Coordinates of N, CA, C and O and ligand atoms in Angstrom, one line a residue:
X1 N -36.2 0.0 13.2 CA -36.2 0.6 14.5 C -35.2 -0.1 15.5 O -35.5 -0.2 16.7
X2 N -34.1 -0.5 14.9 CA -33.2 -1.4 15.7 C -32.6 -0.6 16.9 O -32.2 -1.2 17.9
X3 N -32.5 0.7 16.8 CA -31.9 1.5 17.9 C -32.8 1.8 19.0 O -32.4 2.3 20.0
X4 N -34.1 1.5 18.9 CA -35.1 1.9 19.9 C -35.0 1.1 21.1 O -35.2 -0.1 21.1
X5 N -34.8 1.7 22.2 CA -34.6 1.1 23.5 C -35.9 0.2 23.9 O -35.8 -0.9 24.3
X6 N -37.1 0.8 23.8 CA -38.3 0.1 24.2 C -38.6 -1.0 23.2 O -39.1 -2.1 23.6
X7 N -38.3 -0.8 21.9 CA -38.5 -2.0 21.0 C -37.6 -3.1 21.4 O -38.0 -4.3 21.3
X8 N -36.4 -2.8 21.8 CA -35.4 -3.9 22.3 C -36.0 -4.6 23.5 O -35.9 -5.8 23.7
X9 N -36.6 -3.8 24.4 CA -37.2 -4.5 25.6 C -38.4 -5.3 25.2 O -38.5 -6.5 25.7
X10 N -39.2 -4.8 24.3 CA -40.4 -5.6 23.8 C -39.9 -7.0 23.2 O -40.4 -8.0 23.4
X11 N -38.8 -6.9 22.4 CA -38.2 -8.1 21.8 C -37.3 -8.9 22.7 O -36.7 -9.9 22.3
X12 N -37.2 -8.4 23.9 CA -36.4 -9.1 25.0 C -34.9 -9.1 24.6 O -34.1 -10.0 25.0
X13 N -34.5 -8.1 23.8 CA -33.0 -8.0 23.5 C -32.3 -7.2 24.6 O -31.1 -7.3 24.7
X14 N -33.1 -6.5 25.4 CA -32.6 -5.8 26.6 C -33.4 -6.3 27.8 O -34.7 -6.4 27.6
X15 N -32.8 -6.7 28.9 CA -33.6 -7.2 30.0 C -34.5 -6.2 30.7 O -34.1 -5.0 30.8
X16 N -35.7 -6.6 31.1 CA -36.6 -5.8 31.9 C -37.4 -6.7 32.7 O -37.6 -7.9 32.2
X17 N -37.9 -6.3 33.8 CA -38.7 -7.1 34.7 C -40.2 -7.0 34.1 O -41.0 -6.2 34.7
X18 N -40.5 -7.7 33.1 CA -41.8 -7.6 32.5 C -42.9 -8.1 33.4 O -42.9 -9.2 33.9
X19 N -43.8 -7.2 33.7 CA -44.9 -7.6 34.7 C -46.2 -7.9 33.9 O -47.1 -8.6 34.5
X20 N -46.3 -7.6 32.6 CA -47.4 -7.9 31.8 C -47.0 -7.9 30.3 O -46.3 -6.9 29.9
X21 N -47.5 -8.8 29.5 CA -47.2 -8.7 28.1 C -48.3 -9.5 27.4 O -48.7 -10.6 27.7
X22 N -48.8 -8.9 26.3 CA -49.6 -9.6 25.3 C -49.2 -9.2 23.9 O -48.1 -8.6 23.8
X23 N -50.0 -9.4 22.9 CA -49.5 -9.1 21.5 C -49.4 -7.6 21.3 O -48.6 -7.2 20.5
X24 N -50.1 -6.8 22.1 CA -50.2 -5.4 21.8 C -49.4 -4.5 22.9 O -49.0 -3.4 22.5
X25 N -49.3 -5.0 24.1 CA -48.9 -4.2 25.2 C -47.8 -4.9 26.0 O -47.9 -6.1 26.3
X26 N -46.8 -4.1 26.5 CA -45.8 -4.6 27.4 C -45.7 -3.6 28.6 O -45.8 -2.4 28.4
X27 N -45.6 -4.2 29.8 CA -45.5 -3.4 31.0 C -44.2 -3.8 31.8 O -44.0 -5.0 32.0
X28 N -43.5 -2.8 32.2 CA -42.3 -3.1 33.0 C -42.0 -1.9 34.0 O -42.5 -0.8 33.7
X29 N -41.3 -2.1 35.1 CA -41.1 -1.0 36.0 C -40.1 0.0 35.4 O -39.1 -0.4 34.7
X30 N -40.3 1.3 35.7 CA -39.3 2.3 35.3 C -38.0 2.1 36.0 O -38.0 1.8 37.2
X31 N -36.9 2.2 35.3 CA -35.6 1.9 35.9 C -35.2 3.0 36.9 O -34.4 2.7 37.8
X32 N -35.9 4.1 36.8 CA -35.6 5.2 37.8 C -36.9 5.7 38.3 O -37.4 6.8 38.0
X33 N -37.5 4.9 39.2 CA -38.9 5.2 39.7 C -39.0 6.5 40.4 O -38.2 6.9 41.3
X34 N -40.1 7.3 40.1 CA -40.4 8.6 40.7 C -41.3 8.4 41.9 O -41.5 9.4 42.6
X35 N -42.0 7.3 42.0 CA -42.9 7.0 43.1 C -42.7 5.6 43.5 O -42.0 4.8 42.9
X36 N -43.3 5.1 44.6 CA -43.2 3.8 45.1 C -43.5 2.8 44.0 O -42.8 1.8 43.8
X37 N -44.5 3.0 43.2 CA -44.8 2.2 42.1 C -44.7 3.1 40.8 O -45.2 4.2 40.8
X38 N -43.9 2.6 39.9 CA -43.8 3.4 38.6 C -43.6 2.4 37.5 O -42.5 1.8 37.3
X39 N -44.7 2.2 36.7 CA -44.7 1.3 35.6 C -44.7 2.1 34.3 O -45.3 3.2 34.2
X40 N -44.1 1.5 33.3 CA -44.2 2.0 31.9 C -45.1 1.0 31.1 O -44.8 -0.2 31.1
X41 N -46.1 1.6 30.5 CA -47.0 0.8 29.7 C -46.7 1.1 28.2 O -46.9 2.3 27.8
X42 N -46.3 0.1 27.5 CA -45.7 0.4 26.2 C -46.3 -0.4 25.1 O -46.5 -1.7 25.3
X43 N -46.7 0.2 24.0 CA -47.2 -0.7 22.9 C -46.1 -1.5 22.2 O -45.0 -1.0 22.1
X44 N -46.4 -2.7 21.8 CA -45.4 -3.5 21.1 C -45.0 -2.8 19.8 O -43.8 -2.9 19.4
X45 N -45.9 -2.2 19.2 CA -45.7 -1.5 17.9 C -44.9 -0.2 18.2 O -45.2 0.5 19.1
X46 N -43.9 0.1 17.3 CA -43.1 1.3 17.5 C -44.0 2.5 17.0 O -44.2 2.7 15.8
X47 N -44.4 3.3 17.9 CA -45.1 4.5 17.6 C -44.3 5.6 18.4 O -44.0 5.4 19.6
X48 N -43.9 6.6 17.7 CA -43.0 7.6 18.3 C -43.5 8.3 19.5 O -42.8 8.5 20.5
X49 N -44.7 8.8 19.4 CA -45.2 9.7 20.4 C -46.8 9.7 20.4 O -47.4 9.2 19.4
X50 N -47.3 10.3 21.4 CA -48.8 10.5 21.4 C -49.4 11.1 20.2 O -50.4 10.7 19.6
X51 N -48.7 12.1 19.7 CA -49.1 12.8 18.5 C -49.0 12.0 17.2 O -49.6 12.3 16.2
X52 N -48.3 10.9 17.2 CA -48.1 10.1 16.1 C -49.2 9.0 16.0 O -49.2 8.2 15.0
X53 N -50.0 8.9 17.0 CA -51.1 7.9 17.0 C -52.0 8.1 15.8 O -52.5 9.2 15.7
X54 N -52.3 7.1 15.0 CA -53.2 7.1 13.9 C -54.6 6.6 14.4 O -54.7 5.9 15.4
X55 N -55.6 7.0 13.6 CA -57.0 6.7 14.0 C -57.1 5.2 14.4 O -57.7 4.9 15.5
X56 N -56.6 4.3 13.6 CA -56.9 2.9 13.8 C -56.1 2.4 15.1 O -56.3 1.2 15.5
X57 N -55.1 3.2 15.6 CA -54.3 2.8 16.7 C -55.0 3.1 18.1 O -54.5 2.7 19.1
X58 N -56.1 3.9 18.0 CA -56.7 4.2 19.3 C -57.3 3.0 20.0 O -57.5 3.1 21.2
X59 N -57.6 2.0 19.2 CA -58.1 0.8 19.8 C -57.1 0.2 20.7 O -57.4 -0.3 21.8
X60 N -55.8 0.3 20.3 CA -54.7 -0.2 21.1 C -54.5 0.6 22.3 O -54.2 0.1 23.4
X61 N -54.8 1.9 22.2 CA -54.7 2.8 23.4 C -55.8 2.4 24.4 O -55.5 2.4 25.7
X62 N -57.0 2.0 24.0 CA -58.0 1.5 24.9 C -57.6 0.2 25.6 O -57.8 0.1 26.8
X63 N -56.9 -0.6 24.8 CA -56.3 -1.9 25.4 C -55.3 -1.5 26.5 O -55.4 -2.1 27.6
X64 N -54.5 -0.5 26.2 CA -53.5 -0.1 27.3 C -54.2 0.4 28.5 O -53.8 0.1 29.6
X65 N -55.3 1.2 28.3 CA -56.0 1.7 29.4 C -56.7 0.6 30.3 O -56.7 0.7 31.5
X66 N -57.1 -0.4 29.6 CA -57.7 -1.5 30.4 C -56.6 -2.3 31.2 O -56.9 -2.7 32.4
X67 N -55.5 -2.4 30.6 CA -54.3 -3.0 31.3 C -54.0 -2.2 32.6 O -53.8 -2.7 33.7
X68 N -54.0 -0.9 32.4 CA -53.7 0.1 33.5 C -54.7 0.0 34.6 O -54.4 0.0 35.8
X69 N -56.0 -0.2 34.2 CA -57.0 -0.4 35.3 C -56.7 -1.6 36.2 O -56.8 -1.5 37.4
X70 N -56.3 -2.7 35.5 CA -55.9 -3.9 36.3 C -54.7 -3.6 37.1 O -54.7 -4.1 38.3
X71 N -53.7 -2.9 36.6 CA -52.5 -2.7 37.4 C -52.8 -1.8 38.6 O -52.2 -2.1 39.7
X72 N -53.7 -0.9 38.5 CA -54.1 0.0 39.6 C -54.7 -0.8 40.7 O -54.3 -0.7 41.9
X73 N -55.6 -1.7 40.3 CA -56.3 -2.6 41.3 C -55.3 -3.6 41.9 O -55.2 -3.8 43.1
X74 N -54.5 -4.3 41.1 CA -53.6 -5.3 41.6 C -52.5 -4.7 42.5 O -52.0 -5.4 43.4
X75 N -52.2 -3.5 42.3 CA -51.1 -2.8 43.1 C -51.7 -1.9 44.2 O -51.0 -1.2 44.9
X76 N -53.1 -2.0 44.4 CA -53.8 -1.3 45.5 C -53.5 0.2 45.4 O -53.2 0.8 46.4
X77 N -53.6 0.8 44.2 CA -53.3 2.2 44.0 C -54.5 3.0 43.9 O -54.4 4.2 43.6
X78 N -55.7 2.5 44.2 CA -56.9 3.2 44.0 C -57.0 4.6 44.7 O -57.5 5.5 44.2
X79 N -56.3 4.7 45.8 CA -56.3 5.9 46.6 C -55.4 7.0 46.1 O -55.4 8.1 46.6
X80 N -54.4 6.6 45.2 CA -53.5 7.6 44.7 C -52.7 7.2 43.6 O -51.7 6.4 43.7
X81 N -53.0 7.6 42.4 CA -52.2 7.2 41.2 C -52.2 8.4 40.2 O -53.1 9.3 40.3
X82 N -51.2 8.4 39.3 CA -51.1 9.4 38.3 C -50.8 8.7 37.0 O -50.0 7.7 36.9
X83 N -51.4 9.2 35.9 CA -51.1 8.6 34.5 C -50.6 9.8 33.7 O -51.1 10.9 33.7
X84 N -49.5 9.5 32.9 CA -48.8 10.6 32.3 C -48.2 10.1 30.9 O -47.6 9.1 30.8
X85 N -48.5 10.9 29.9 CA -47.7 10.9 28.6 C -46.8 12.1 28.6 O -47.3 13.2 28.8
X86 N -45.5 11.8 28.3 CA -44.6 13.0 28.1 C -44.5 13.2 26.6 O -44.6 12.2 25.8
X87 N -44.3 14.4 26.2 CA -44.1 14.7 24.7 C -43.2 15.8 24.5 O -42.9 16.6 25.5
X88 N -42.7 16.0 23.3 CA -41.8 17.1 23.0 C -40.5 17.0 23.8 O -40.0 15.9 24.0
X89 N -40.1 18.1 24.4 CA -38.8 18.1 25.2 C -38.9 17.3 26.4 O -37.9 16.9 27.0
X90 N -40.2 16.9 26.9 CA -40.4 16.2 28.1 C -40.3 14.7 27.9 O -40.2 13.9 28.8
X91 N -40.2 14.2 26.6 CA -40.2 12.8 26.2 C -38.7 12.5 25.9 O -38.2 13.0 24.9
X92 N -38.2 11.5 26.6 CA -36.8 11.1 26.4 C -36.6 9.9 25.6 O -35.6 9.7 25.0
X93 N -37.6 9.0 25.7 CA -37.5 7.7 24.9 C -38.5 7.9 23.8 O -39.7 7.9 24.1
X94 N -38.1 7.9 22.5 CA -39.0 8.2 21.4 C -39.8 6.9 21.0 O -39.8 6.6 19.8
X95 N -40.5 6.3 21.9 CA -41.4 5.2 21.7 C -42.5 5.4 22.7 O -42.3 5.4 23.9
X96 N -43.7 5.6 22.2 CA -44.9 5.9 23.0 C -44.9 5.1 24.3 O -44.7 3.9 24.2
X97 N -45.1 5.7 25.4 CA -45.3 5.0 26.7 C -46.1 5.8 27.6 O -46.0 7.1 27.7
X98 N -46.9 5.1 28.4 CA -47.7 5.7 29.4 C -47.1 5.4 30.8 O -46.7 4.3 31.1
X99 N -46.9 6.5 31.6 CA -46.3 6.3 32.9 C -47.5 6.0 33.9 O -48.5 6.8 33.8
X100 N -47.4 5.0 34.7 CA -48.4 4.9 35.8 C -47.6 5.0 37.1 O -46.6 4.2 37.4
X101 N -47.9 6.0 37.9 CA -47.2 6.3 39.2 C -48.2 6.1 40.3 O -49.3 6.5 40.2
X102 N -47.7 5.5 41.4 CA -48.6 5.3 42.5 C -47.9 5.4 43.8 O -46.7 5.1 44.0
X103 N -48.6 5.9 44.8 CA -48.1 6.1 46.2 C -48.2 4.8 47.0 O -49.0 4.0 46.7
Ligands
AMP201 P1 -39.9 9.8 29.2 O1 -39.1 11.0 29.7 O2 -41.4 10.0 29.3 O3 -39.5 9.5 27.8 O4 -39.6 8.6 30.1 C1 -38.7 7.6 29.8 C2 -38.6 6.8 31.0 O5 -37.9 5.6 30.7 C3 -37.7 7.4 32.2 O6 -38.6 7.6 33.3 C4 -36.6 6.4 32.4 O7 -36.3 6.3 33.8 C5 -37.1 5.1 31.8 N1 -36.2 4.2 31.3 C6 -35.0 4.5 30.6 N2 -34.4 3.3 30.3 C7 -35.1 2.3 30.9 C8 -34.9 0.9 30.9 N3 -33.9 0.3 30.3 N4 -35.8 0.2 31.6 C9 -36.9 0.8 32.2 N5 -37.1 2.1 32.2 C10 -36.2 2.9 31.5
ZN202 ZN1 -39.6 1.5 19.5

């Protein structure tokens, strides 16, 4: 998956302002933010899209959700946030990512 943009960010081959990283999950700001706060929550593992998630990978999705709960609290977004997966024609980077947008 050498061509994958988000794999390159995970491996630090392309710079990004990493705000959280562990073995399973990486978080960095969207380069073209749609709201005051716009983070991308990305699995370290290359999974193409939401529909490509396999049964055993849903544990990792739970981990991502817990990271997002912390991000919402740390960034004081409790009063207004959105979580989004794009798919099909709406997904431009073919590596699963969760958008967290906040006012
Ligand atoms: P999607 O349309 O759901 O695939 O969203 C891909 C997102 O990745 C877009 O909101 C882009 O602005 C964002 N993006 C593209 N390249 C980078 C990058 N190098 N660093 C951070 N975000 C990026
Ligand atoms: Zn990838």
